[in-house]
Structures are given as C-alpha cells and as structure tokens.
Amino acid sequence: MNRNILITISGAALLSFGLLTGVTTNSEVSAAVKVGQSNRLERNAYIYNSQGHRTKKNVWKHGKKVLVLGEKTIKGKKYARIGRNQYIRLTNFKKYNTSSKPTALLKHNAYVFDKNGRRIKVASLKKNKIVTILGTRYIKGKKYYKIAKNRFIKAANATTSIVNKTSNNRNNLNQKSTGNNTNTGNVTNNNSTSVNSNAANNAGTVVTNTVNGSTVSSNVNSGSTVNASSSTSSSTSSEKPTNVENTSSDSSDSEKGLKVLHTSYVFDKAGNHILGRYAIKGSMAYVKNTALINGKQYYGLVGDDDDNIIGYVPVSAFDKNATGLKVTVSDKSFIQYKKDIDQLSSGIFNSFAYDLSSPAKKNAYRAAYSAAYEVGNFKYSTVEDMEAAKANLKQAIKDLDGKPVVVEGTYDNYILTSTQKSQILALVNKEYNVTDARFDPDGKYVIYTQDAQRKTTDIRPFIRFENKASFNPLQYMGNQVVKHDSFVYNDKGQRELGEFVSKGDKVRVSSYTKINGQIYYSFYNINGSDVYLTSDKFLPVSVFEENGKDEKFEPASKKEFDDFTKFLRNMNGQVYNHDIYELSSPTDRANYQKASGIGSRVANDDRSSQADIEIVEKQMKAVFAKLNGKKIQIEGKRKDHKYTKEEIEQILDLIARSRGIKNIKYVGISNDTIEYVVNHKNEQADTRFFVHFSDDDNNSWN
C-alpha cells in the first residue's frame, strides 16, 4: 500500500560512524539544509510526492522547523525528504553557506587533538594539505584550530598567509597551458628502450628512475601537472612485470597535490592494478616522484599515515588531453556480482571461523571483503576484476580456521576438562595475540595482559556446546538479517505501536536481556550504510532463528487509514503552534508529542492494524484533554497599559508553568518585556506570548 500522508514528525535520530581520515578544502559546497536536523522554512512550502507532484495537503508556513531526513533530486529539482513519500523543495529552506570559511595550509605534519588537548588516535594530517578552519580555541595556553567536531590541530603547524594562493594553484593545476613544454632527450639502454616525455613546467627539476636497467630522465615541476606521452620500442616484451627503483635524491622527493582529471586504477610496482584501489576524477592525489613501469610513466601515490609510496597512478590521469576508463560491464552483471559477494560473505563476521582465527587471517579476510565491495561499487570494474575479487574472497574465507572448543553441557551448565581448558587458553592467546592467558579462580573468565593492562574475557565465546537444546545468546550479536516478520517490543515486553520488522530487514544487535523469562535483543535499524538508533526497542530471539515463526500482521483497510490520517492531521492542526500547546506545561507537551509521534508511525506503516489505530486515537484524545495552555485575557489596548499586581502574578505563573520553572521572582515590566529572576539568574520574556488584549489589533500575537 503506497500512502501519501501529511503528518507531524516528532523526531528521528541519525547515527553515523566514521573517523577523521582526511581534510576538507576551501571549496566546500553550500548546503541548503542540514540532514538529520531541524531546518527552518524561509517561505511557505507545498508538500510533494516522489514523482514531484504536489499533494493535496495544507501549506506549511514559513518559520516552521522541519526535520529533514534526506535529499533527493526529482526531475532536475532538489527536494528535502521530510517523511514517507513526502518532499519539500530545497529553495523553501534557509540556506547554510559554508564556502566562506577560512582555510589554512599545513606547514608540518599535524596530529589531531580533542577539545582537552589530548591526542586522538587517527591518522596525522600531512604537510602541504589544506584544512578548513571552523574556529580558534586556546587549550592550556596554546592556540589550536578547530577542523571538525571535537577535532583540533595546533595553530603552530598551519599557516593562513599563503593558503588562497596554494589552493588556487592546486585547483587550477591541471588547467594551465603547456606551451612551455620541454622535450627530454631519448635515453637508450641495453634493452633498447627509448622514452620521450613532455612535461608542462616553468622551472622543472630532473627526476631519474631506473627500471630493470633502463634510465629515464624527465623534467617535473612540483607545482604543475606532467603530461607524458611515451613512445617505446624494445627488442623484448614490454608486458613483463618490472620492478621500480627510484634513484632521485633531489627536491622531487617533496609531496605535492594534483587534481585527478580522469578516474584511474592504482597500480603496484609491477604494473598490476590493485583491486579496490582507485584515483577518482575530481579528487586530490598526493604524489611524489615519477617512475617508468612497463613503458608507461607513473606518479608514486603517498599514503595518509606516512610518506611512503603505497601505489602508482598513471601520469595520464592528470593530463587533460588523455582519455579515461570506459564502462565494460552491464548493470545486470554488477547486480549479480553484488549478490554473489553478499552470499559469499553472509554470516562470516559472526562465525566461529572468523572470530577464532588469528588476527592476520581476520585482517586478510577484511581486506579481501573490502576490495570485493569496492570492485562492486566501481563502475569501471571489468569482468576480470570481479572474478579476481571473488577468487580472493573465497580464498580468504577458506583460510579462516577458527574452531571452538566443543564442550558437553549447556550455556548455563557445563564442566571443563583440563584439555578443554588448555584449548581455550590457546584460542585466547591467538585471538588477542598474547602468551599469558590463564583462568581466574572461578574458571569462568580468562585473564591476559595486553598493552601493559590486565584484561579479562568471558570463555563462552570460545565454546560450542554439544547439547543441541543449548542456546548461546551471543550468537546473534552484531549485524543480523531478520528471518521472520515481527512486532517491536519495549523493555516490559509490550508491543511498540507502529514499529515492525519484516523478513530481510537488516539490524545491528547491540545487547540482549531477559524480559518475562524470554531472551530479547536491543537493536539499531540499518538502511544502506546508515545506522538509525532505536531507543529501548527490543526484538524476540525467534526473529533470528531458522525455526522461528512470522508474527501475523492484520493491516487496517485503506478507508481506516485515511480516516485516521485525517484525524491525526486535524488533531495536530489544533495543537502545534497554538496557545493550547505552547502554554501548557513541558510534561503535558512532551506527552502529547510522544502520542503524536506514535500516531505518525502508525499512519505511516501499512502494517498497522485497526486495533493499533483505535489505541492511538484514545491515547491522543487523553493527552489532548490535559493540554490547557491559554493566554491571559485583559480588557483594553496593549499600548500604554499599566499592569496590576494581580495581572503580573498571573503572567509570572503562566511563564513558570509553561517553562517548568519554580521560585520565579518579579523584577520589572516595560513595554512588552517582563523581567524576573530564576535560580539567581536574570531572565526576561515577551508578554505578547502570554497576554491577549481585547482591543489589540496586532492579530499575529493573539
């Protein structure tokens, strides 16, 4: 059932994961909205569906705050997603422009610190990189620049005096004329290999590289792009892998940033492209030195963590006259490849084979899985790339050799033999790469030393019980696929209205607990690469078991949904942005907002039943009845009104009730502003929010 519903969204929490591994440049894009946050409408807005057609709903007024769940382009126009099949044009929102933020050039490698000056364990930022400065902070007397949320670098490591010039040079690096090209001489060696290299530069430095006895000289300017055209004639095959020996010892060793003009593979020193590694068009690549591999010129690609070369990018990737890669694989083949990868890797991360393998074999599997995933996302991947990535993944899976210790008994009742204890200790030593694992006195935990710290681990993750009736709740931790339709429950084992999971949904299980004697799991929803936090929501263990059963959904009819949607819209229309809500107590407002949020979930999910709708209607009517916000009514005109002592007390009482404060003391009143003291702090409020005059013609405040 595809439903277009206008409702008030009470809230959503978006949880994103990641580390600071790079920096932003001063060419940030101005964002019209902040996704995952409330954004204010700058003008009245219509609601549209996913086809860009205006729905027959009320206009949302300017000034209203709207929670934006995402962005989407429909027929060439950009929209903000605000609900299920509900969109508002981005042009209706207040714009947030970040393009004017200052930037700085790193003159030294820079560690990243938190707001307390403690170093954060992320990759250091490299010299000559450009960072966006979000603010300045002094920590323990030293000046720091803020570069992200709770991320700072020492100001001493950066300079702001030449950043614009540097940034412009980098951005325009590949657009300069090459009319000043110099032609290097042909160098012939015993392999009869000759190379003719054209380099765009003004004051170049000579880089000399030796490849299997061949000497190649080329002029390279540290601030420009090298356009290389190689002509090779050889009495031996140029297709053979070759090793690269860089013999340069001059200024060409310095790192420089070049803008990638053509998407390219990243190659190893033998000229083979590295699966899952690419230089993407439009990105900045930090390189140093040139090298000749199999008759082609490459730049050495510098890693993020150090100055070592981690691969090679063809010089042609930075040449505007060169051509890029071409798509050779159909969409159908890509889709099938991704299905194959999903099938191969399904359940591996939660298996004994992976969990109990050595760190080296787990790292090898993660690398193969990551490469296979990147190959599936790269539109220029070839059939050969896909087959190689699958073969590597299969081999990495085959190499996983973790095996648990088989123990007779159940999860809560077992006895270990001396041999089993020795086997468990061996697994712990392998798992944590230590040598001193030993049992605690009770025999339930293993103690080991790592990084000069004494640590403990439960032994049960290393055990498989022979008793088939035994259940290990740890087996369903982590990312899981829902196997059966189910309702979602709260911490008392009661259904959460409007909350469901269906077969095939992906969730991340974070912990388990017993509710009414049964095992339940708390979880996060997973949508693509995004993880959405759900607070105090639980799923029964049967959802993940093969022999579990689907819970039966009994959806309401279309008419019942439509009637409830109308009820919800009318109810919220009477409440939000009206005195009855705004001037009620915080508790009553929160109760109504919670009930309205449940109503929104029920209305938006076509699995909701008529019984769900009836329960929500009853709840909303109950909390609505408790809303009692109302302005103080005064006869006369607002202008020049002299408030009586009784009127002032009424205003203070209304302020205290609507804001949930106590012990409010009057200070004074002037025009439309009343001043008061709360908890020894002076505050003030606009009386127009709390008082209505009978002859007041300023209707916007009444």
XYZ file of C-alpha atoms in Angstrom:
702
model
C 0.000 0.000 0.000
C 1.641 3.212 -1.146
C 0.451 6.040 1.054
C 0.973 9.810 0.841
C 0.415 11.208 4.322
C 0.947 14.675 5.791
C 1.830 14.283 9.441
C 3.942 15.944 12.078
C 7.188 14.133 12.591
C 8.150 14.111 16.231
C 11.798 13.169 15.837
C 14.432 10.859 14.426
C 17.999 10.156 15.433
C 20.603 9.542 12.799
C 23.731 7.771 13.970
C 26.739 7.864 11.682
C 30.042 6.164 12.123
C 33.494 7.155 10.847
C 36.891 8.521 11.691
C 38.616 11.695 10.653
C 40.874 10.421 7.923
C 41.132 13.447 5.681
C 40.581 17.166 5.479
C 38.300 19.475 3.582
C 39.395 22.169 1.179
C 38.165 25.698 0.866
C 35.842 24.737 -1.974
C 33.039 23.457 0.268
C 29.579 23.307 -1.267
C 26.839 25.432 0.233
C 24.211 23.116 1.674
C 20.584 24.223 1.578
C 19.625 22.032 4.532
C 21.247 20.087 7.334
C 20.204 16.438 7.010
C 19.201 14.782 10.276
C 18.431 18.151 11.883
C 15.517 20.553 12.083
C 15.633 23.242 9.399
C 13.560 26.416 9.297
C 11.312 27.191 6.331
C 12.125 30.559 4.792
C 8.829 30.691 2.877
C 5.518 28.827 2.708
C 6.004 25.324 1.302
C 3.888 22.755 -0.511
C 4.333 19.024 0.012
C 5.287 16.875 -2.988
C 5.419 13.125 -3.589
C 8.343 11.144 -5.040
C 7.172 11.958 -8.584
C 7.345 15.700 -7.958
C 3.539 16.066 -7.925
C 2.043 18.413 -5.358
C -0.142 16.624 -2.831
C -3.486 17.954 -1.710
C -2.252 18.907 1.723
C -2.138 22.088 3.756
C 0.678 24.548 3.065
C 3.439 24.518 5.687
C 4.019 28.074 6.884
C 7.305 29.951 6.776
C 9.216 29.917 10.050
C 8.204 26.316 10.822
C 11.024 23.958 11.788
C 11.063 20.734 9.774
C 13.148 17.608 10.414
C 14.955 16.762 7.154
C 15.605 13.027 6.658
C 17.490 13.278 3.357
C 17.779 14.937 -0.034
C 16.538 13.829 -3.460
C 16.606 15.207 -6.995
C 13.252 14.874 -8.787
C 13.052 15.906 -12.435
C 16.148 18.057 -12.083
C 14.967 19.876 -8.945
C 16.303 19.302 -5.437
C 13.943 18.319 -2.630
C 14.259 17.600 1.085
C 12.663 14.349 2.298
C 10.555 15.014 5.405
C 8.580 11.790 5.678
C 7.346 8.752 3.843
C 6.833 9.852 0.205
C 6.829 13.490 1.361
C 9.180 16.143 -0.010
C 9.671 19.912 0.165
C 11.684 21.938 -2.352
C 15.096 22.932 -1.009
C 14.529 26.502 -2.176
C 11.992 26.901 0.640
C 14.603 26.449 3.357
C 17.012 28.885 4.905
C 20.421 28.327 3.349
C 23.551 27.447 5.289
C 26.594 28.645 3.381
C 29.950 27.236 4.470
C 32.014 28.214 1.450
C 33.376 31.350 3.117
C 35.079 29.564 5.996
C 38.814 30.274 6.215
C 41.378 27.637 5.379
C 44.983 27.011 6.294
C 47.929 25.209 4.756
C 49.778 22.693 6.931
C 53.467 23.560 7.038
C 54.252 20.498 9.189
C 52.655 17.098 9.706
C 49.936 17.650 12.314
C 48.440 15.406 14.977
C 44.717 15.702 15.733
C 43.600 16.567 19.284
C 40.304 16.718 21.179
C 38.937 19.780 22.988
C 41.023 18.940 26.075
C 44.279 18.805 24.146
C 44.503 15.009 24.202
C 45.787 13.411 21.019
C 43.188 11.387 19.114
C 44.231 8.068 17.604
C 43.540 8.910 13.975
C 45.904 9.396 11.062
C 48.008 12.540 11.311
C 47.394 15.207 8.692
C 50.237 15.628 6.221
C 52.327 18.644 5.382
C 51.022 20.787 2.475
C 47.421 19.681 2.966
C 44.699 22.329 3.186
C 42.260 22.271 6.098
C 39.088 24.270 6.703
C 39.226 26.336 9.895
C 35.934 26.182 11.807
C 37.161 28.215 14.763
C 40.010 29.020 17.143
C 40.463 27.680 20.672
C 43.141 28.088 23.320
C 43.873 24.858 25.173
C 46.263 25.043 28.118
C 47.577 28.343 26.814
C 48.268 27.096 23.286
C 46.383 28.142 20.170
C 44.514 25.444 18.230
C 42.382 25.477 15.065
C 39.094 23.582 15.048
C 38.772 21.428 11.879
C 35.756 19.263 12.793
C 33.546 18.430 15.755
C 35.903 17.884 18.728
C 38.856 17.804 16.311
C 41.673 20.350 16.631
C 45.201 20.890 15.299
C 47.938 23.082 16.730
C 47.967 26.506 15.086
C 51.765 26.341 15.007
C 51.530 23.595 12.376
C 49.498 25.708 9.941
C 49.785 28.975 8.089
C 46.968 31.083 6.691
C 49.088 33.615 4.795
C 49.501 31.716 1.505
C 46.582 29.337 1.611
C 44.473 31.009 -1.075
C 47.374 31.091 -3.478
C 48.232 27.490 -2.720
C 44.654 26.313 -3.014
C 44.138 28.103 -6.288
C 47.359 26.661 -7.643
C 46.207 23.165 -6.708
C 42.746 23.582 -8.115
C 43.989 25.096 -11.357
C 46.951 22.779 -11.541
C 45.683 20.810 -14.476
C 44.186 23.705 -16.433
C 47.391 25.611 -17.239
C 48.741 25.905 -20.742
C 51.509 23.511 -21.697
C 53.039 25.825 -24.257
C 56.236 25.922 -22.232
C 56.903 22.195 -22.612
C 60.469 20.921 -22.723
C 61.419 17.750 -24.513
C 63.825 15.467 -22.726
C 66.445 13.586 -24.643
C 65.951 9.979 -25.629
C 67.867 7.633 -23.366
C 68.779 4.232 -24.757
C 69.907 1.248 -22.669
C 70.763 -2.364 -23.276
C 67.081 -3.185 -23.636
C 66.768 -0.664 -26.497
C 64.004 1.188 -24.671
C 63.528 4.864 -25.519
C 61.162 7.232 -23.767
C 60.072 10.685 -24.944
C 58.426 12.613 -22.118
C 56.717 16.001 -22.369
C 56.343 17.847 -19.066
C 54.430 21.062 -18.521
C 56.629 23.238 -16.351
C 58.359 26.533 -15.916
C 61.294 25.623 -13.702
C 61.475 21.862 -13.526
C 63.701 19.517 -11.594
C 65.147 16.343 -13.024
C 63.894 13.010 -11.697
C 65.888 9.929 -12.587
C 64.359 6.461 -12.271
C 65.899 3.112 -13.070
C 63.636 0.306 -14.299
C 65.358 -3.024 -14.927
C 68.486 -1.254 -16.084
C 66.710 1.452 -18.110
C 67.443 5.041 -17.159
C 64.704 7.580 -17.736
C 65.057 11.322 -17.152
C 62.098 13.678 -17.128
C 61.513 17.282 -16.142
C 58.952 17.618 -13.365
C 57.691 20.785 -11.749
C 56.471 20.407 -8.175
C 53.576 22.748 -8.799
C 52.260 21.526 -12.145
C 50.825 18.517 -13.906
C 53.056 16.317 -16.007
C 51.599 15.474 -19.422
C 53.514 12.426 -20.534
C 53.407 10.738 -23.940
C 55.682 7.705 -24.056
C 56.950 6.089 -27.253
C 58.553 2.733 -26.622
C 60.474 0.423 -28.915
C 62.025 -2.666 -27.403
C 63.528 -5.893 -28.576
C 61.974 -7.585 -25.551
C 58.353 -7.732 -24.446
C 57.198 -4.629 -22.589
C 54.341 -6.547 -20.957
C 56.558 -8.299 -18.416
C 56.231 -7.086 -14.808
C 59.084 -4.839 -13.809
C 60.452 -3.650 -10.502
C 60.860 0.070 -9.906
C 63.959 1.581 -8.355
C 63.758 5.320 -7.681
C 67.210 6.891 -7.576
C 66.136 10.515 -7.200
C 67.608 12.409 -4.269
C 66.639 15.976 -5.123
C 63.625 18.192 -4.478
C 61.314 15.868 -6.385
C 61.026 13.853 -3.163
C 58.681 16.533 -1.795
C 54.997 15.643 -1.777
C 52.559 17.600 -3.961
C 48.848 17.543 -4.554
C 47.413 17.067 -8.039
C 43.787 17.083 -9.094
C 42.760 13.837 -10.788
C 41.313 14.613 -14.237
C 40.491 11.041 -15.276
C 39.425 8.200 -12.979
C 42.194 5.607 -12.911
C 43.263 2.385 -11.281
C 46.037 2.444 -8.700
C 48.860 0.078 -9.682
C 51.565 -1.804 -7.821
C 55.254 -1.545 -8.718
C 54.901 -4.427 -11.194
C 52.237 -2.580 -13.184
C 49.271 -4.644 -11.970
C 46.250 -2.642 -10.842
C 45.314 -3.108 -7.196
C 41.765 -4.396 -6.683
C 39.541 -1.916 -4.883
C 42.013 0.983 -5.178
C 41.244 3.917 -7.465
C 42.086 7.553 -8.087
C 38.709 9.205 -8.616
C 38.152 12.100 -11.009
C 37.924 15.417 -9.177
C 39.752 14.227 -6.061
C 43.182 15.400 -4.902
C 46.013 12.866 -5.126
C 49.194 13.458 -3.141
C 52.159 12.171 -5.102
C 55.924 12.370 -5.372
C 58.476 11.252 -7.958
C 57.802 9.658 -11.322
C 58.592 6.098 -12.305
C 58.629 4.157 -15.569
C 56.775 0.830 -15.395
C 56.370 -1.318 -18.497
C 56.961 1.693 -20.717
C 54.411 3.968 -19.008
C 55.039 6.849 -16.632
C 53.500 6.850 -13.164
C 53.456 9.048 -10.097
C 54.128 7.475 -6.710
C 50.991 7.779 -4.566
C 51.696 8.847 -0.972
C 49.789 7.199 1.896
C 47.796 9.011 4.559
C 49.695 7.608 7.518
C 53.254 8.259 6.353
C 55.273 9.487 3.389
C 55.780 6.023 1.907
C 54.571 5.263 -1.606
C 51.542 2.944 -1.433
C 50.905 2.607 -5.159
C 51.328 4.221 -8.549
C 48.929 6.368 -10.590
C 49.461 6.855 -14.347
C 50.610 10.345 -15.305
C 47.805 10.318 -17.881
C 45.274 10.530 -15.024
C 46.381 14.159 -14.580
C 46.592 15.020 -18.308
C 43.520 16.860 -19.607
C 44.260 15.631 -23.139
C 44.228 11.964 -22.130
C 41.197 9.672 -22.100
C 39.709 7.942 -19.087
C 38.420 4.459 -18.380
C 35.374 3.056 -20.161
C 32.443 1.054 -18.783
C 32.629 -2.554 -19.985
C 30.224 -4.394 -17.667
C 26.416 -4.209 -17.757
C 24.244 -3.211 -14.801
C 22.869 -6.754 -14.718
C 26.368 -8.182 -14.239
C 27.094 -5.686 -11.452
C 23.898 -6.648 -9.642
C 24.685 -10.356 -9.950
C 28.231 -9.740 -8.722
C 26.958 -7.955 -5.620
C 24.558 -10.817 -4.914
C 27.467 -13.252 -5.209
C 29.569 -11.214 -2.769
C 26.682 -10.936 -0.300
C 26.126 -14.685 -0.477
C 29.825 -15.494 -0.039
C 30.251 -13.178 2.947
C 26.904 -13.817 4.632
C 27.396 -14.679 8.286
C 31.202 -14.728 8.127
C 31.741 -11.869 10.583
C 29.555 -13.639 13.165
C 31.044 -17.100 12.686
C 33.428 -19.113 14.840
C 35.661 -19.497 11.774
C 36.217 -15.730 11.695
C 36.027 -14.871 15.393
C 38.557 -17.514 16.429
C 41.031 -17.105 13.561
C 44.337 -15.335 14.072
C 44.427 -11.524 13.699
C 46.420 -11.918 10.466
C 43.783 -14.148 8.857
C 40.964 -11.893 10.012
C 42.783 -8.905 8.554
C 43.243 -10.806 5.284
C 39.520 -11.552 5.127
C 38.585 -7.942 5.901
C 40.941 -6.719 3.163
C 39.515 -9.184 0.614
C 35.945 -8.298 1.587
C 36.662 -4.559 1.374
C 38.315 -4.938 -2.044
C 35.406 -7.041 -3.338
C 32.950 -4.446 -2.062
C 34.858 -1.589 -3.755
C 35.050 -3.514 -7.034
C 31.266 -3.838 -6.928
C 30.863 -0.090 -6.427
C 33.362 0.985 -9.120
C 31.524 1.433 -12.403
C 34.675 0.848 -14.483
C 35.380 -2.577 -12.958
C 35.877 -5.311 -15.542
C 34.726 -8.921 -15.582
C 38.323 -9.892 -14.789
C 38.296 -7.587 -11.735
C 35.108 -9.189 -10.466
C 36.359 -12.727 -10.934
C 39.672 -11.898 -9.238
C 37.911 -10.200 -6.302
C 35.581 -13.184 -5.825
C 38.507 -15.612 -6.022
C 40.430 -13.612 -3.402
C 37.392 -13.500 -1.129
C 36.817 -17.255 -1.457
C 40.457 -17.931 -0.594
C 40.333 -15.604 2.413
C 37.202 -17.397 3.657
C 38.863 -20.763 3.125
C 41.887 -19.612 5.142
C 39.750 -18.753 8.161
C 40.391 -21.644 10.510
C 38.804 -20.663 13.808
C 37.273 -23.628 15.622
C 35.609 -23.521 19.037
C 36.246 -25.948 21.846
C 33.409 -28.497 21.896
C 32.021 -28.882 25.418
C 29.314 -31.181 26.753
C 26.562 -29.356 28.569
C 24.531 -26.185 28.161
C 25.246 -22.489 28.179
C 24.409 -22.241 31.878
C 25.629 -25.679 32.970
C 28.948 -27.192 31.872
C 32.229 -28.594 33.247
C 35.606 -28.162 31.505
C 38.274 -30.848 31.363
C 41.962 -29.928 31.661
C 42.381 -30.497 27.900
C 39.467 -28.189 27.107
C 40.908 -25.518 29.397
C 44.241 -25.704 27.581
C 42.462 -25.425 24.221
C 40.513 -22.366 25.393
C 43.685 -20.657 26.641
C 45.339 -21.330 23.280
C 42.388 -19.707 21.492
C 42.523 -16.652 23.766
C 46.266 -16.268 23.158
C 45.658 -16.431 19.403
C 42.652 -14.115 19.480
C 44.406 -11.322 21.380
C 47.952 -12.071 20.200
C 49.222 -12.681 23.747
C 51.052 -15.509 25.521
C 49.962 -15.351 29.173
C 46.270 -16.312 29.125
C 45.174 -18.037 32.363
C 41.909 -18.829 34.119
C 40.562 -16.789 37.004
C 39.961 -18.678 40.274
C 36.287 -19.341 39.433
C 37.098 -20.760 35.996
C 34.512 -18.585 34.198
C 36.862 -15.956 32.802
C 40.324 -15.813 31.278
C 42.856 -13.175 32.327
C 45.553 -11.901 29.960
C 47.941 -8.950 29.662
C 47.809 -6.574 26.719
C 49.428 -3.140 26.364
C 50.594 -3.307 29.978
C 46.981 -3.756 31.105
C 45.421 -6.761 32.788
C 42.237 -7.707 30.950
C 39.549 -10.385 31.171
C 37.300 -12.151 28.675
C 34.338 -14.480 29.004
C 35.250 -18.027 27.929
C 31.853 -18.856 26.406
C 32.508 -17.164 23.021
C 35.240 -19.788 22.564
C 32.901 -22.722 23.254
C 30.358 -24.674 21.194
C 28.054 -26.813 23.312
C 27.209 -30.342 22.222
C 23.713 -30.169 23.682
C 21.606 -29.012 20.697
C 18.996 -27.623 23.050
C 21.547 -25.230 24.486
C 21.231 -21.635 23.373
C 24.070 -19.135 23.281
C 22.588 -15.604 23.161
C 25.915 -14.191 21.965
C 25.468 -15.881 18.583
C 23.060 -13.204 17.370
C 25.145 -10.167 18.312
C 26.301 -7.709 15.622
C 24.793 -7.233 12.155
C 21.911 -9.633 11.520
C 19.260 -10.257 8.867
C 15.696 -10.614 10.161
C 14.332 -14.056 9.259
C 10.699 -13.558 10.324
C 8.128 -10.766 10.442
C 7.809 -9.409 13.951
C 6.446 -6.634 16.095
C 8.877 -4.499 18.091
C 8.617 -4.547 21.894
C 9.539 -2.268 24.798
C 11.516 -3.224 27.913
C 8.360 -4.632 29.512
C 7.648 -6.986 26.625
C 4.766 -4.863 25.352
C 4.275 -4.018 21.672
C 5.536 -0.675 20.377
C 2.709 0.652 18.223
C 3.709 1.411 14.647
C 7.020 -0.458 14.995
C 7.680 -3.578 12.897
C 10.475 -5.541 11.267
C 9.989 -7.695 8.188
C 11.840 -10.667 6.784
C 15.011 -9.469 5.069
C 15.406 -6.276 7.137
C 18.944 -5.600 8.360
C 19.535 -4.716 12.003
C 22.519 -4.305 14.289
C 22.086 -6.159 17.594
C 23.822 -4.354 20.452
C 22.854 -6.325 23.582
C 20.427 -8.874 24.984
C 18.289 -9.135 28.093
C 15.604 -11.327 29.629
C 12.055 -9.954 29.652
C 9.372 -12.072 31.294
C 11.775 -15.032 31.175
C 12.425 -14.738 27.422
C 15.536 -13.522 25.556
C 15.108 -10.182 23.750
C 17.660 -8.158 21.770
C 18.045 -4.385 21.642
C 18.907 -3.252 18.134
C 19.584 -0.499 15.602
C 17.913 -0.253 12.200
C 20.265 -0.387 9.207
C 19.337 1.343 5.938
C 22.116 1.106 3.340
C 25.274 2.385 5.018
C 23.306 4.375 7.630
C 22.539 3.086 11.108
C 19.487 4.516 12.924
C 19.347 4.405 16.699
C 16.241 2.967 18.299
C 15.867 3.694 21.998
C 14.758 0.873 24.307
C 13.298 -1.205 21.469
C 13.604 -4.989 21.511
C 13.117 -7.988 19.230
C 12.402 -11.555 20.393
C 15.087 -14.150 19.708
C 12.710 -16.043 17.392
C 13.188 -13.287 14.799
C 16.685 -14.631 14.068
C 16.047 -18.375 14.398
C 15.529 -20.563 11.334
C 12.674 -22.425 13.012
C 11.005 -19.240 14.259
C 7.555 -18.170 13.087
C 6.225 -14.999 11.496
C 4.047 -12.846 13.711
C 0.760 -12.169 11.970
C 0.074 -8.621 10.808
C -3.556 -7.615 10.241
C -3.405 -4.302 8.355
C -6.243 -1.828 8.560
C -8.240 -1.028 5.429
C -7.469 1.941 3.200
C -10.546 3.772 4.494
C -9.471 3.179 8.097
C -6.015 4.531 7.302
C -7.469 7.562 5.515
C -9.854 8.319 8.394
C -7.033 8.057 10.920
C -4.764 10.267 8.821
C -7.496 12.904 8.722
C -7.953 12.616 12.495
C -4.208 12.950 13.058
C -3.903 15.956 10.776
C -6.862 17.736 12.379
C -5.665 16.993 15.898
C -2.138 18.219 15.255
C -3.530 21.244 13.438
C -5.383 22.259 16.608
C -2.332 21.757 18.800
C 1.027 22.632 17.298
C 1.853 26.359 17.061
C -1.227 27.201 19.157
C -1.516 28.529 22.705
C -3.151 25.341 23.933
C 0.147 23.541 23.297
C 2.762 26.282 23.625
C 1.482 27.472 27.030
C 0.891 24.035 28.563
C 3.427 22.503 30.925
C 6.546 20.808 29.494
C 5.258 17.460 30.774
C 1.906 17.800 29.019
C 3.604 18.965 25.814
C 6.001 16.014 25.915
C 3.140 13.557 26.481
C 1.225 14.920 23.516
C 4.318 14.932 21.316
C 5.015 11.300 22.240
C 1.448 10.236 21.436
C 1.529 12.211 18.190
C 4.814 10.548 17.257
C 3.297 7.109 17.809
C 0.341 8.180 15.701
C 2.695 9.252 12.913
C 4.391 5.841 12.968
C 1.070 4.017 12.859
C -0.205 6.182 9.997
C 2.993 5.759 8.007
C 3.225 1.977 8.209
C 0.710 -0.019 6.192
C 1.212 -2.999 8.535
C -0.652 -1.187 11.346
C -3.967 -2.701 12.377
C -7.342 -1.176 13.137
C -6.735 -2.040 16.811
C -3.494 -0.019 16.710
C -5.367 2.949 15.258
C -8.053 2.786 17.952
C -5.449 2.643 20.736
C -3.553 5.643 19.365
C -6.719 7.704 18.894
C -7.657 7.023 22.515
C -4.163 7.960 23.742
C -4.082 11.178 21.722
C -7.511 12.263 22.952
C -6.414 11.615 26.547
C -3.229 13.697 26.334
C -5.040 16.390 24.314
C -7.541 16.773 27.138
C -4.692 17.641 29.517
C -3.398 20.480 27.352
C -4.647 23.687 28.969
C -2.476 26.464 27.587
C -4.307 29.776 27.324
C -3.279 33.417 27.265
C -4.321 35.825 29.988
C -7.286 37.898 28.807
C -7.175 41.650 29.528
C -9.728 44.261 28.510
C -8.429 47.257 26.584
C -5.421 48.002 24.417
C -1.890 46.738 24.851
C -0.258 50.119 24.260
C 0.369 52.101 27.460
C -1.396 49.502 29.591
C -0.482 49.665 33.271
C -0.308 46.114 34.615
C -1.838 45.491 38.020
C -0.163 43.382 40.674
C -2.678 40.602 40.044
C -2.001 40.654 36.284
C 1.765 40.492 36.849
C 1.324 37.492 39.157
C -0.810 35.778 36.503
C 1.863 36.384 33.854
C 4.611 35.032 36.125
C 2.515 31.962 36.987
C 1.929 31.283 33.274
C 5.631 31.694 32.474
C 6.578 29.343 35.307
C 4.023 26.707 34.304
C 4.767 26.770 30.559
C 8.522 26.664 31.095
C 8.570 24.260 34.017
C 10.341 26.556 36.466
C 9.822 27.382 40.140
C 10.667 30.180 42.553
C 10.225 32.902 39.952
C 10.619 36.450 41.315
C 9.375 39.616 39.674
C 11.872 42.366 38.760
C 10.048 44.769 36.469
C 7.983 45.260 33.329
C 8.484 47.713 30.472
C 6.523 47.899 27.230
C 6.215 44.254 26.122
C 9.073 42.854 28.240
C 8.764 41.401 31.720
C 11.928 40.755 33.752
C 12.249 38.171 36.508
C 14.807 36.118 38.457
C 15.036 32.303 38.425
C 17.742 30.479 40.393
C 19.658 33.738 40.917
C 19.686 34.371 37.162
C 18.042 37.353 35.486
C 15.721 36.440 32.622
C 13.052 38.159 30.573
C 10.076 37.255 28.403
C 7.872 38.919 25.812
C 4.439 39.480 27.300
C 2.818 39.199 23.859
C 3.289 35.427 24.119
C 1.281 35.329 27.354
C -1.285 38.155 27.240
C -4.195 38.887 24.879
C -5.860 42.304 24.845
C -9.459 42.541 23.685
C -8.838 45.608 21.529
C -5.401 44.560 20.337
C -5.343 44.759 16.532
C -1.950 43.012 16.227
C -3.560 39.701 15.337
C -0.249 37.914 14.807
C 0.223 37.852 18.583
C -3.278 36.785 19.524
